[in-house]
PDB file of C-alpha atoms in Angstrom:
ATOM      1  CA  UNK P 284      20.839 -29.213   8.657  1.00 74.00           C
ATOM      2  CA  UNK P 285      21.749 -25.903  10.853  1.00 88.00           C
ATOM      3  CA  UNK P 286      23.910 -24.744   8.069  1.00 88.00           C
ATOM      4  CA  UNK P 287      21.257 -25.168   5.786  1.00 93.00           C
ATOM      5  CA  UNK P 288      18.531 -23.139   7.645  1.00 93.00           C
ATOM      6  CA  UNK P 289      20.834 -20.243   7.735  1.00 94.00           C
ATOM      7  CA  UNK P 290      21.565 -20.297   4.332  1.00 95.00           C
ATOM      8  CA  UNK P 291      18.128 -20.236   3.501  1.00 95.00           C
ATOM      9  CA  UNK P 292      17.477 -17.360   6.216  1.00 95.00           C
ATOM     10  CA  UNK P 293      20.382 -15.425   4.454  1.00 95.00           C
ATOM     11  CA  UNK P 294      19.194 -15.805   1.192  1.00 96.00           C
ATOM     12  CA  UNK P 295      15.252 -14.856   2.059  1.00 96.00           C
ATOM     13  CA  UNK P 296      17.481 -11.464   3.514  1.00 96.00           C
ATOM     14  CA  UNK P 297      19.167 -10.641   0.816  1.00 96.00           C
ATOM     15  CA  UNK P 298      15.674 -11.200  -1.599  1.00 95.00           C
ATOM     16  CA  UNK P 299      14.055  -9.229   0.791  1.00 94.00           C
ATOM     17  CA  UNK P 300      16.475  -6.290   1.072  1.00 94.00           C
ATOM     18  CA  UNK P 301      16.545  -5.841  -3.044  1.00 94.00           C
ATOM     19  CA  UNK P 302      13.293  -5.949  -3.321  1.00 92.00           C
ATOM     20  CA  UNK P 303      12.573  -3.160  -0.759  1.00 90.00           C
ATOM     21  CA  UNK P 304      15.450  -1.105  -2.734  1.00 91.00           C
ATOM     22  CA  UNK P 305      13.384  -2.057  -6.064  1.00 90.00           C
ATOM     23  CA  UNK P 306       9.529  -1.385  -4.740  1.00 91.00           C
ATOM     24  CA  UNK P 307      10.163   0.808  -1.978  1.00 89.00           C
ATOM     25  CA  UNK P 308      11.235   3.943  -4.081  1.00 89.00           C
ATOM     26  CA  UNK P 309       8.080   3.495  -6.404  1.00 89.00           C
ATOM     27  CA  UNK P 310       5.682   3.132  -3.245  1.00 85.00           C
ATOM     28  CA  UNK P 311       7.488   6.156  -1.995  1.00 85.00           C
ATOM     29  CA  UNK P 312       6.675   7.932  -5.405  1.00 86.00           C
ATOM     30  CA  UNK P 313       2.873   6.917  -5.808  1.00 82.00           C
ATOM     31  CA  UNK P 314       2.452   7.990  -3.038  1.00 81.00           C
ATOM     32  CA  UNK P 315       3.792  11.144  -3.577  1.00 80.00           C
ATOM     33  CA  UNK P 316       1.568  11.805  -6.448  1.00 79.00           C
ATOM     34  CA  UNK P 317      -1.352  11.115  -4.698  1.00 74.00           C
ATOM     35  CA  UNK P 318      -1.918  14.552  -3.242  1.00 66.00           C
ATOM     36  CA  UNK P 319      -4.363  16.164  -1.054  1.00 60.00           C
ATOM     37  CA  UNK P 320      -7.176  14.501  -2.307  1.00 59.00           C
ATOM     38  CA  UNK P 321      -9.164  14.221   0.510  1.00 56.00           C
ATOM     39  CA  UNK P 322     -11.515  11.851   1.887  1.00 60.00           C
ATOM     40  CA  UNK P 323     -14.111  12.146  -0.561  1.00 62.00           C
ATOM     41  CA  UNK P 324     -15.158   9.480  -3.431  1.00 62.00           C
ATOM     42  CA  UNK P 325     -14.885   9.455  -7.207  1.00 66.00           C
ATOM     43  CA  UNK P 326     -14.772   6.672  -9.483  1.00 75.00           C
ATOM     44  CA  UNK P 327     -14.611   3.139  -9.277  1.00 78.00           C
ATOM     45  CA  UNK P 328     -14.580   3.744  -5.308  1.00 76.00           C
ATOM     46  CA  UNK P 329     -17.948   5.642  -5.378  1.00 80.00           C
ATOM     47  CA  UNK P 330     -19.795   3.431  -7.436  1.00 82.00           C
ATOM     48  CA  UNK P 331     -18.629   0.723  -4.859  1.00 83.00           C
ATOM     49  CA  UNK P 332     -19.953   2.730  -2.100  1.00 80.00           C
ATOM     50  CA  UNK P 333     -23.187   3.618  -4.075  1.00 81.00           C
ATOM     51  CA  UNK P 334     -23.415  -0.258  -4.769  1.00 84.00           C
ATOM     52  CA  UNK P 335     -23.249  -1.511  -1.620  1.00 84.00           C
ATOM     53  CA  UNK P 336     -25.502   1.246  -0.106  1.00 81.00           C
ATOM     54  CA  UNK P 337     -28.644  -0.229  -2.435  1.00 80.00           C
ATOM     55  CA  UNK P 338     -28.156  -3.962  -1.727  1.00 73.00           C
ATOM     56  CA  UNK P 339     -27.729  -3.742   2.266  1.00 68.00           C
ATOM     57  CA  UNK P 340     -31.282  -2.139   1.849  1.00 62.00           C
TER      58      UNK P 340
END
């Protein structure tokens, strides 16, 4: 039962590990791109703000 509980905690490593060598440089990229935007709204996230402004009135 031991031996099978490590294998399992090895294996949920290893998935773990290539998956943060798949994702993590493409996190690292968006968020790269993402620039010096700011704090202000534009888009869907200031029609969300603009939205919940008129019904909490």
């Amino acid at each position: 039962m031991t031996i099978r509980i490590q294998h399992t905690i090895t294996t949920l490593l290893r998935m773990t590990a290539l998956v943060s060598f798949l994702v993590g440089p493409v996190g690292a990229f968006a968020y790269a791109q993402t620039g010096d935007k700011g704090p202000g709204l534009s888009g869907a996230g200031y029609v969300l703000y603009v939205s919940l402004q008129r019904n909490s009135r």
